Amino acid sequence: MRIFEFIRPPDPAAAIATAAQSKTAQQGADVRFMGGGTTLIDLMKLNVETPARVLDINRLPFDKIETTSDGGLKIGATVRNSDLAYDKTVQLAYPVLSQAILQGASAQIRNMATVGGNLLQRTRCVYFRDTAMPCNKREPGSGCPAITGHNRTLAILGASEHCIATNPSDMCVALAALDATVHIQGPKGIRRVAFDDFHLLPGSTPERETVLEPGDLITHVTLMPPFKRSRQVYLKLRDRASYEFALASAAVVLTIGSGTITQARIALGGVGTKPWRSPEAEAALKGKPANDATFREAAEVVLQGAKPQSENRFKIELAKRCLTHALRTAAA
Ligand SMILES: Cc1cc2nc3c(=O)[nH]c(=O)nc-3n(C[C@H](O)[C@H](O)[C@H](O)COP(=O)(O)OP(=O)(O)OC[C@H]3O[C@@H](n4cnc5c(N)ncnc54)[C@H](O)[C@@H]3O)c2cc1C
Ligand code: SF4
């Protein structure tokens, strides 16, 4: 691990001013914020991340979960994943978020991990984590050995010829389905970004994963007021029952009246290069009867653009069944 300077900035302005000196906020950043450290320190030990300065943001005032004046929810960036999952409002009004968080990682990791850090967790692609191997995400232009190598767990949606890495987050899949907004404070001021615009597709620049620029600090995430009488489900399919990343997952927020779907929000995890919201599937559900034929049709729509690699064709059917079953469970 590279020797680094550990700093506790006294306030957000100091944190932002120091981080703004970094040339990038993406792969290779030489200044990094630290929440729980469960991604950052892990990758520093592997020399995948080599920041010269680490800014501990845990004492900054972003550790609250608050109801907003319009009835939505404001979640601070340093709120721990466990605290969010067990928050009473979240459990009652946004259960899909609580379910998604509790199906991720382990209790110990969720006790440390923060909301901001979860948004920025990195892919589990084995080549990305091994500095002896080429990887376009880690070393732009070096190549993508996953395309001809081990790709069983990697993406079938949103990939490019430069990178096929999956976004591994569970929490982000629920936030995508809940249409969250990410709030950022940076050297140029404050801005808000719709959740679906926050993560970027790899294209020809897989090292660039989000819209963040040097100095940009995520301060909080907001949720809209919950749909009245919505039914919410997060279903995660994986190789073992706990402490494992998703091969396919689905976050579903449905409202149903007299057997007809009146609102639908759908996102998939484990299959996309970013948390995969599907407006097409939502359109395929809205106004239709809440039955298996409708659910399967929506699943076909989401996966129709899927491009499998040599080892992960099975994910297409797995993801379809995952979404169909999540919808069926929500509607029951
Ligand atoms: C063994 C293991 C298993 C796991 N399994 C799962 C799983 O099944 N599902 C799942 O979803 N996740 C899983 N995870 C990932 C885990 O959820 C993440 O490591 C965690 O959410 C990251 O949060 P953190 O606060 O520790 O981030 P950190 O490590 O502190 O930070 C991660 C990144 O975010 C940046 N950052 C942090 N906060 C901010 C901010 N406020 N503004 C701007 N940048 C910021 C940091 O600079 C860093 O680049 C697993 C992790 C491990 C180690
Ligand atoms: S899939 Fe992406 S992260 Fe994995 S080796 Fe290829 S470029 Fe690197």
GROMACS .gro file of C-alpha atoms and ligand atoms in nm:
model
  393
    1MET     CA    1   0.000   0.000   0.000
    2ARG     CA    2   0.128   0.348  -0.084
    3ILE     CA    3   0.203   0.571   0.216
    4PHE     CA    4  -0.069   0.835   0.238
    5GLU     CA    5  -0.164   1.139   0.445
    6PHE     CA    6  -0.479   1.093   0.657
    7ILE     CA    7  -0.674   1.416   0.708
    8ARG     CA    8  -0.987   1.502   0.910
    9PRO     CA    9  -1.123   1.818   0.747
   10PRO     CA   10  -1.309   2.042   0.996
   11ASP     CA   11  -1.596   2.126   0.761
   12PRO     CA   12  -1.731   2.049   0.409
   13ALA     CA   13  -1.562   2.356   0.256
   14ALA     CA   14  -1.218   2.240   0.372
   15ALA     CA   15  -1.285   1.886   0.246
   16ILE     CA   16  -1.395   2.014  -0.094
   17ALA     CA   17  -1.103   2.257  -0.129
   18THR     CA   18  -0.851   1.979  -0.061
   19ALA     CA   19  -1.019   1.725  -0.289
   20ALA     CA   20  -1.043   1.985  -0.566
   21GLN     CA   21  -0.660   1.968  -0.595
   22SER     CA   22  -0.693   1.613  -0.734
   23LYS     CA   23  -0.662   1.587  -1.114
   24THR     CA   24  -0.961   1.355  -1.126
   25ALA     CA   25  -1.242   1.224  -0.907
   26GLN     CA   26  -1.238   0.899  -1.101
   27GLN     CA   27  -0.992   0.604  -1.115
   28GLY     CA   28  -0.643   0.723  -1.023
   29ALA     CA   29  -0.761   1.011  -0.799
   30ASP     CA   30  -0.478   1.125  -0.571
   31VAL     CA   31  -0.720   1.266  -0.310
   32ARG     CA   32  -1.008   1.050  -0.187
   33PHE     CA   33  -1.289   1.103   0.061
   34MET     CA   34  -1.339   0.815   0.301
   35GLY     CA   35  -1.674   0.703   0.443
   36GLY     CA   36  -1.665   0.355   0.597
   37GLY     CA   37  -1.352   0.267   0.399
   38THR     CA   38  -1.486  -0.080   0.311
   39THR     CA   39  -1.425  -0.025  -0.061
   40LEU     CA   40  -1.146   0.232  -0.049
   41ILE     CA   41  -0.911   0.069   0.202
   42ASP     CA   42  -0.972  -0.272   0.044
   43LEU     CA   43  -0.859  -0.138  -0.294
   44MET     CA   44  -0.567   0.056  -0.142
   45LYS     CA   45  -0.437  -0.269   0.007
   46LEU     CA   46  -0.444  -0.417  -0.345
   47ASN     CA   47  -0.276  -0.104  -0.492
   48VAL     CA   48  -0.575  -0.056  -0.722
   49GLU     CA   49  -0.635   0.279  -0.549
   50THR     CA   50  -0.323   0.477  -0.455
   51PRO     CA   51  -0.435   0.817  -0.320
   52ALA     CA   52  -0.170   1.042  -0.163
   53ARG     CA   53  -0.433   1.196   0.067
   54VAL     CA   54  -0.741   1.040   0.230
   55LEU     CA   55  -1.002   1.276   0.376
   56ASP     CA   56  -1.210   1.123   0.655
   57ILE     CA   57  -1.556   1.279   0.614
   58ASN     CA   58  -1.723   1.098   0.903
   59ARG     CA   59  -1.729   1.406   1.128
   60LEU     CA   60  -1.900   1.623   0.867
   61PRO     CA   61  -2.270   1.698   0.931
   62PHE     CA   62  -2.419   1.442   0.693
   63ASP     CA   63  -2.528   1.168   0.931
   64LYS     CA   64  -2.904   1.234   0.955
   65ILE     CA   65  -3.215   1.079   0.802
   66GLU     CA   66  -3.485   1.347   0.787
   67THR     CA   67  -3.835   1.383   0.646
   68THR     CA   68  -3.855   1.666   0.390
   69SER     CA   69  -4.128   1.932   0.383
   70ASP     CA   70  -4.297   1.759   0.085
   71GLY     CA   71  -4.311   1.422   0.266
   72GLY     CA   72  -4.002   1.273   0.103
   73LEU     CA   73  -3.680   1.162   0.273
   74LYS     CA   74  -3.333   1.324   0.298
   75ILE     CA   75  -3.057   1.075   0.370
   76GLY     CA   76  -2.713   1.208   0.468
   77ALA     CA   77  -2.409   1.074   0.283
   78THR     CA   78  -2.242   0.939   0.598
   79VAL     CA   79  -2.551   0.756   0.725
   80ARG     CA   80  -2.447   0.393   0.779
   81ASN     CA   81  -2.613   0.132   0.561
   82SER     CA   82  -2.742  -0.050   0.874
   83ASP     CA   83  -2.896   0.265   1.020
   84LEU     CA   84  -3.072   0.334   0.691
   85ALA     CA   85  -3.200  -0.022   0.654
   86TYR     CA   86  -3.347  -0.024   1.007
   87ASP     CA   87  -3.488   0.329   0.999
   88LYS     CA   88  -3.862   0.306   1.075
   89THR     CA   89  -3.967   0.541   0.792
   90VAL     CA   90  -3.758   0.348   0.543
   91GLN     CA   91  -3.897   0.016   0.659
   92LEU     CA   92  -4.256   0.139   0.632
   93ALA     CA   93  -4.253   0.370   0.330
   94TYR     CA   94  -3.952   0.251   0.126
   95PRO     CA   95  -3.921  -0.119   0.217
   96VAL     CA   96  -3.748  -0.201  -0.113
   97LEU     CA   97  -3.451   0.007   0.006
   98SER     CA   98  -3.433  -0.165   0.343
   99GLN     CA   99  -3.459  -0.509   0.178
  100ALA     CA  100  -3.185  -0.429  -0.077
  101ILE     CA  101  -2.939  -0.302   0.183
  102LEU     CA  102  -2.995  -0.601   0.411
  103GLN     CA  103  -2.924  -0.842   0.126
  104GLY     CA  104  -2.582  -0.682   0.065
  105ALA     CA  105  -2.245  -0.766   0.220
  106SER     CA  106  -2.242  -0.868   0.589
  107ALA     CA  107  -2.374  -0.710   0.910
  108GLN     CA  108  -2.024  -0.587   1.000
  109ILE     CA  109  -1.969  -0.424   0.660
  110ARG     CA  110  -2.317  -0.264   0.662
  111ASN     CA  111  -2.238  -0.118   1.006
  112MET     CA  112  -1.937   0.063   0.855
  113ALA     CA  113  -2.051   0.135   0.497
  114THR     CA  114  -2.203   0.476   0.422
  115VAL     CA  115  -2.461   0.587   0.168
  116GLY     CA  116  -2.207   0.798  -0.026
  117GLY     CA  117  -1.955   0.516  -0.031
  118ASN     CA  118  -2.213   0.261  -0.146
  119LEU     CA  119  -2.300   0.484  -0.443
  120LEU     CA  120  -1.932   0.474  -0.541
  121GLN     CA  121  -1.839   0.114  -0.469
  122ARG     CA  122  -1.628  -0.038  -0.746
  123THR     CA  123  -1.678  -0.342  -0.965
  124ARG     CA  124  -1.580  -0.686  -0.841
  125CYS     CA  125  -1.433  -0.782  -1.183
  126VAL     CA  126  -1.132  -0.998  -1.090
  127TYR     CA  127  -0.904  -0.831  -1.344
  128PHE     CA  128  -0.979  -0.485  -1.208
  129ARG     CA  129  -0.868  -0.599  -0.863
  130ASP     CA  130  -0.544  -0.765  -0.986
  131THR     CA  131  -0.274  -0.513  -1.078
  132ALA     CA  132  -0.073  -0.787  -1.256
  133MET     CA  133  -0.346  -0.793  -1.525
  134PRO     CA  134  -0.441  -0.537  -1.789
  135CYS     CA  135  -0.773  -0.357  -1.734
  136ASN     CA  136  -0.911  -0.057  -1.922
  137LYS     CA  137  -1.094   0.065  -1.614
  138ARG     CA  138  -0.779   0.067  -1.400
  139GLU     CA  139  -0.523   0.147  -1.674
  140PRO     CA  140  -0.701   0.309  -1.971
  141GLY     CA  141  -0.589   0.159  -2.302
  142SER     CA  142  -0.438  -0.158  -2.150
  143GLY     CA  143  -0.719  -0.389  -2.269
  144CYS     CA  144  -1.009  -0.588  -2.127
  145PRO     CA  145  -0.910  -0.950  -2.053
  146ALA     CA  146  -1.259  -1.023  -1.917
  147ILE     CA  147  -1.407  -1.025  -2.267
  148THR     CA  148  -1.212  -1.341  -2.354
  149GLY     CA  149  -1.162  -1.455  -1.994
  150HIS     CA  150  -1.365  -1.495  -1.676
  151ASN     CA  151  -1.689  -1.309  -1.732
  152ARG     CA  152  -1.953  -1.529  -1.567
  153THR     CA  153  -2.053  -1.255  -1.319
  154LEU     CA  154  -2.014  -0.959  -1.554
  155ALA     CA  155  -2.263  -0.742  -1.741
  156ILE     CA  156  -2.507  -0.827  -2.019
  157LEU     CA  157  -2.661  -0.477  -2.036
  158GLY     CA  158  -2.476  -0.151  -2.107
  159ALA     CA  159  -2.135  -0.305  -2.181
  160SER     CA  160  -1.892  -0.181  -2.446
  161GLU     CA  161  -1.597  -0.332  -2.629
  162HIS     CA  162  -1.379  -0.159  -2.367
  163CYS     CA  163  -1.541  -0.284  -2.046
  164ILE     CA  164  -1.811  -0.531  -1.941
  165ALA     CA  165  -1.789  -0.482  -1.564
  166THR     CA  166  -2.104  -0.505  -1.353
  167ASN     CA  167  -2.203  -0.243  -1.100
  168PRO     CA  168  -2.220  -0.453  -0.781
  169SER     CA  169  -2.441  -0.242  -0.553
  170ASP     CA  170  -2.773  -0.367  -0.414
  171MET     CA  171  -2.870  -0.038  -0.248
  172CYS     CA  172  -2.830   0.150  -0.577
  173VAL     CA  173  -3.080  -0.079  -0.753
  174ALA     CA  174  -3.345   0.020  -0.499
  175LEU     CA  175  -3.248   0.388  -0.524
  176ALA     CA  176  -3.284   0.365  -0.904
  177ALA     CA  177  -3.634   0.218  -0.870
  178LEU     CA  178  -3.725   0.486  -0.614
  179ASP     CA  179  -3.612   0.759  -0.857
  180ALA     CA  180  -3.372   0.908  -0.601
  181THR     CA  181  -3.177   1.231  -0.644
  182VAL     CA  182  -2.807   1.267  -0.557
  183HIS     CA  183  -2.703   1.599  -0.401
  184ILE     CA  184  -2.346   1.715  -0.460
  185GLN     CA  185  -2.146   2.006  -0.320
  186GLY     CA  186  -1.833   2.097  -0.514
  187PRO     CA  187  -1.593   2.381  -0.593
  188LYS     CA  188  -1.853   2.531  -0.831
  189GLY     CA  189  -2.142   2.509  -0.583
  190ILE     CA  190  -2.432   2.277  -0.516
  191ARG     CA  191  -2.607   2.061  -0.773
  192ARG     CA  192  -2.853   1.774  -0.786
  193VAL     CA  193  -2.836   1.480  -1.024
  194ALA     CA  194  -3.117   1.236  -1.107
  195PHE     CA  195  -3.011   0.889  -0.993
  196ASP     CA  196  -3.023   0.744  -1.342
  197ASP     CA  197  -2.779   1.012  -1.464
  198PHE     CA  198  -2.530   0.972  -1.178
  199HIS     CA  199  -2.356   0.653  -1.300
  200LEU     CA  200  -2.212   0.649  -1.653
  201LEU     CA  201  -2.201   0.371  -1.910
  202PRO     CA  202  -1.843   0.256  -1.980
  203GLY     CA  203  -1.832   0.347  -2.351
  204SER     CA  204  -1.469   0.419  -2.443
  205THR     CA  205  -1.389   0.565  -2.098
  206PRO     CA  206  -1.462   0.292  -1.842
  207GLU     CA  207  -1.231   0.461  -1.590
  208ARG     CA  208  -1.497   0.733  -1.563
  209GLU     CA  209  -1.786   0.582  -1.365
  210THR     CA  210  -1.989   0.879  -1.243
  211VAL     CA  211  -2.049   1.247  -1.315
  212LEU     CA  212  -1.829   1.350  -1.019
  213GLU     CA  213  -1.552   1.607  -1.077
  214PRO     CA  214  -1.253   1.685  -0.849
  215GLY     CA  215  -1.373   1.820  -0.514
  216ASP     CA  216  -1.731   1.695  -0.557
  217LEU     CA  217  -1.866   1.570  -0.227
  218ILE     CA  218  -2.195   1.378  -0.212
  219THR     CA  219  -2.383   1.541   0.076
  220HIS     CA  220  -2.710   1.350   0.069
  221VAL     CA  221  -2.965   1.156  -0.134
  222THR     CA  222  -3.334   1.245  -0.143
  223LEU     CA  223  -3.637   1.028  -0.210
  224MET     CA  224  -3.972   1.150  -0.336
  225PRO     CA  225  -4.278   1.104  -0.114
  226PRO     CA  226  -4.374   0.735  -0.135
  227PHE     CA  227  -4.651   0.623  -0.368
  228LYS     CA  228  -4.960   0.557  -0.158
  229ARG     CA  229  -5.031   0.184  -0.113
  230SER     CA  230  -4.730   0.085  -0.325
  231ARG     CA  231  -4.605  -0.273  -0.310
  232GLN     CA  232  -4.227  -0.302  -0.302
  233VAL     CA  233  -3.993  -0.599  -0.340
  234TYR     CA  234  -3.617  -0.649  -0.378
  235LEU     CA  235  -3.522  -0.995  -0.498
  236LYS     CA  236  -3.156  -1.097  -0.521
  237LEU     CA  237  -3.031  -1.417  -0.686
  238ARG     CA  238  -2.673  -1.524  -0.611
  239ASP     CA  239  -2.446  -1.825  -0.582
  240ARG     CA  240  -2.496  -1.858  -0.206
  241ALA     CA  241  -2.759  -1.728   0.034
  242SER     CA  242  -2.554  -1.458   0.206
  243TYR     CA  243  -2.236  -1.252   0.178
  244GLU     CA  244  -2.237  -1.274  -0.202
  245PHE     CA  245  -2.293  -1.027  -0.487
  246ALA     CA  246  -2.597  -1.056  -0.715
  247LEU     CA  247  -2.596  -1.255  -1.037
  248ALA     CA  248  -2.931  -1.088  -1.099
  249SER     CA  249  -3.155  -0.877  -0.880
  250ALA     CA  250  -3.474  -0.679  -0.923
  251ALA     CA  251  -3.621  -0.382  -0.737
  252VAL     CA  252  -3.991  -0.339  -0.797
  253VAL     CA  253  -4.228  -0.061  -0.686
  254LEU     CA  254  -4.586  -0.123  -0.800
  255THR     CA  255  -4.927   0.024  -0.737
  256ILE     CA  256  -5.227  -0.184  -0.837
  257GLY     CA  257  -5.593  -0.083  -0.846
  258SER     CA  258  -5.875  -0.330  -0.924
  259GLY     CA  259  -5.625  -0.578  -1.065
  260THR     CA  260  -5.463  -0.323  -1.299
  261ILE     CA  261  -5.110  -0.183  -1.260
  262THR     CA  262  -5.137   0.194  -1.221
  263GLN     CA  263  -4.769   0.275  -1.145
  264ALA     CA  264  -4.449   0.075  -1.194
  265ARG     CA  265  -4.085   0.147  -1.118
  266ILE     CA  266  -3.837  -0.122  -1.215
  267ALA     CA  267  -3.460  -0.158  -1.181
  268LEU     CA  268  -3.226  -0.455  -1.219
  269GLY     CA  269  -2.893  -0.529  -1.052
  270GLY     CA  270  -2.613  -0.777  -1.122
  271VAL     CA  271  -2.665  -0.758  -1.497
  272GLY     CA  272  -2.584  -0.399  -1.595
  273THR     CA  273  -2.275  -0.181  -1.605
  274LYS     CA  274  -2.478   0.057  -1.390
  275PRO     CA  275  -2.790   0.011  -1.177
  276TRP     CA  276  -3.037  -0.068  -1.455
  277ARG     CA  277  -3.361   0.130  -1.445
  278SER     CA  278  -3.598   0.024  -1.721
  279PRO     CA  279  -3.854   0.282  -1.838
  280GLU     CA  280  -3.945   0.038  -2.117
  281ALA     CA  281  -4.050  -0.230  -1.869
  282GLU     CA  282  -4.240   0.030  -1.668
  283ALA     CA  283  -4.433   0.132  -1.980
  284ALA     CA  284  -4.501  -0.235  -2.058
  285LEU     CA  285  -4.657  -0.279  -1.711
  286LYS     CA  286  -4.860   0.039  -1.671
  287GLY     CA  287  -5.231  -0.005  -1.742
  288LYS     CA  288  -5.199  -0.383  -1.782
  289PRO     CA  289  -5.355  -0.658  -1.571
  290ALA     CA  290  -5.132  -0.767  -1.283
  291ASN     CA  291  -5.076  -1.125  -1.398
  292ASP     CA  292  -4.792  -1.355  -1.500
  293ALA     CA  293  -4.830  -1.286  -1.873
  294THR     CA  294  -4.781  -0.912  -1.813
  295PHE     CA  295  -4.485  -0.969  -1.581
  296ARG     CA  296  -4.306  -1.201  -1.824
  297GLU     CA  297  -4.368  -0.957  -2.112
  298ALA     CA  298  -4.205  -0.676  -1.908
  299ALA     CA  299  -3.906  -0.901  -1.835
  300GLU     CA  300  -3.869  -0.978  -2.208
  301VAL     CA  301  -3.869  -0.604  -2.279
  302VAL     CA  302  -3.588  -0.528  -2.030
  303LEU     CA  303  -3.363  -0.804  -2.158
  304GLN     CA  304  -3.425  -0.767  -2.529
  305GLY     CA  305  -3.103  -0.567  -2.578
  306ALA     CA  306  -2.890  -0.802  -2.364
  307LYS     CA  307  -2.549  -0.904  -2.503
  308PRO     CA  308  -2.408  -1.209  -2.327
  309GLN     CA  309  -2.038  -1.297  -2.304
  310SER     CA  310  -1.886  -1.647  -2.328
  311GLU     CA  311  -1.973  -1.749  -1.969
  312ASN     CA  312  -2.283  -1.550  -1.877
  313ARG     CA  313  -2.559  -1.626  -2.129
  314PHE     CA  314  -2.748  -1.789  -1.839
  315LYS     CA  315  -2.798  -1.442  -1.689
  316ILE     CA  316  -3.054  -1.349  -1.955
  317GLU     CA  317  -3.307  -1.610  -1.844
  318LEU     CA  318  -3.205  -1.569  -1.479
  319ALA     CA  319  -3.276  -1.195  -1.490
  320LYS     CA  320  -3.610  -1.251  -1.664
  321ARG     CA  321  -3.717  -1.500  -1.399
  322CYS     CA  322  -3.588  -1.275  -1.122
  323LEU     CA  323  -3.796  -0.978  -1.240
  324THR     CA  324  -4.104  -1.191  -1.311
  325HIS     CA  325  -4.090  -1.345  -0.964
  326ALA     CA  326  -4.030  -1.007  -0.795
  327LEU     CA  327  -4.336  -0.866  -0.974
  328ARG     CA  328  -4.547  -1.170  -0.888
  329THR     CA  329  -4.444  -1.141  -0.520
  330ALA     CA  330  -4.519  -0.768  -0.512
  331ALA     CA  331  -4.861  -0.821  -0.670
  332ALA     CA  332  -4.963  -1.114  -0.444
  333LIG     C1  333  -1.648  -0.859   0.138
  333LIG     C2  334  -1.746  -0.758   0.085
  333LIG     C3  335  -1.870  -0.798   0.039
  333LIG     C4  336  -1.962  -0.703  -0.008
  333LIG     N1  337  -2.084  -0.745  -0.055
  333LIG     C5  338  -2.170  -0.653  -0.104
  333LIG     C6  339  -2.299  -0.692  -0.154
  333LIG     O1  340  -2.336  -0.809  -0.154
  333LIG     N2  341  -2.380  -0.595  -0.204
  333LIG     C7  342  -2.343  -0.464  -0.204
  333LIG     O2  343  -2.420  -0.379  -0.249
  333LIG     N3  344  -2.222  -0.425  -0.160
  333LIG     C8  345  -2.137  -0.516  -0.110
  333LIG     N4  346  -2.015  -0.476  -0.065
  333LIG     C9  347  -1.973  -0.338  -0.088
  333LIG    C10  348  -2.008  -0.246   0.024
  333LIG     O3  349  -2.147  -0.223   0.022
  333LIG    C11  350  -1.931  -0.117  -0.004
  333LIG     O4  351  -1.793  -0.146   0.021
  333LIG    C12  352  -1.975  -0.004   0.081
  333LIG     O5  353  -2.109   0.029   0.058
  333LIG    C13  354  -1.890   0.120   0.054
  333LIG     O6  355  -1.921   0.218   0.150
  333LIG     P1  356  -1.806   0.287   0.234
  333LIG     O7  357  -1.868   0.398   0.311
  333LIG     O8  358  -1.727   0.188   0.311
  333LIG     O9  359  -1.719   0.346   0.115
  333LIG     P2  360  -1.568   0.395   0.115
  333LIG    O10  361  -1.479   0.277   0.098
  333LIG    O11  362  -1.542   0.487   0.227
  333LIG    O12  363  -1.569   0.482  -0.018
  333LIG    C14  364  -1.593   0.424  -0.147
  333LIG    C15  365  -1.568   0.531  -0.251
  333LIG    O13  366  -1.660   0.637  -0.235
  333LIG    C16  367  -1.593   0.762  -0.217
  333LIG     N5  368  -1.678   0.839  -0.125
  333LIG    C17  369  -1.725   0.796  -0.006
  333LIG     N6  370  -1.812   0.886   0.044
  333LIG    C18  371  -1.818   0.988  -0.045
  333LIG    C19  372  -1.892   1.110  -0.051
  333LIG     N7  373  -1.976   1.146   0.046
  333LIG     N8  374  -1.875   1.192  -0.158
  333LIG    C20  375  -1.790   1.156  -0.258
  333LIG     N9  376  -1.717   1.042  -0.257
  333LIG    C21  377  -1.733   0.959  -0.153
  333LIG    C22  378  -1.457   0.727  -0.166
  333LIG    O14  379  -1.362   0.827  -0.199
  333LIG    C23  380  -1.430   0.597  -0.239
  333LIG    O15  381  -1.382   0.623  -0.368
  333LIG    C24  382  -1.925  -0.567  -0.013
  333LIG    C25  383  -1.799  -0.527   0.035
  333LIG    C26  384  -1.710  -0.620   0.084
  333LIG    C27  385  -1.576  -0.573   0.133
  334SF4     S1  386  -1.451  -0.575  -1.762
  334SF4    FE1  387  -1.385  -0.365  -1.716
  334SF4     S2  388  -1.305  -0.386  -1.510
  334SF4    FE2  389  -1.306  -0.592  -1.597
  334SF4     S3  390  -1.107  -0.623  -1.702
  334SF4    FE3  391  -1.247  -0.540  -1.852
  334SF4     S4  392  -1.205  -0.321  -1.843
  334SF4    FE4  393  -1.131  -0.406  -1.652
   0.00000   0.00000   0.00000
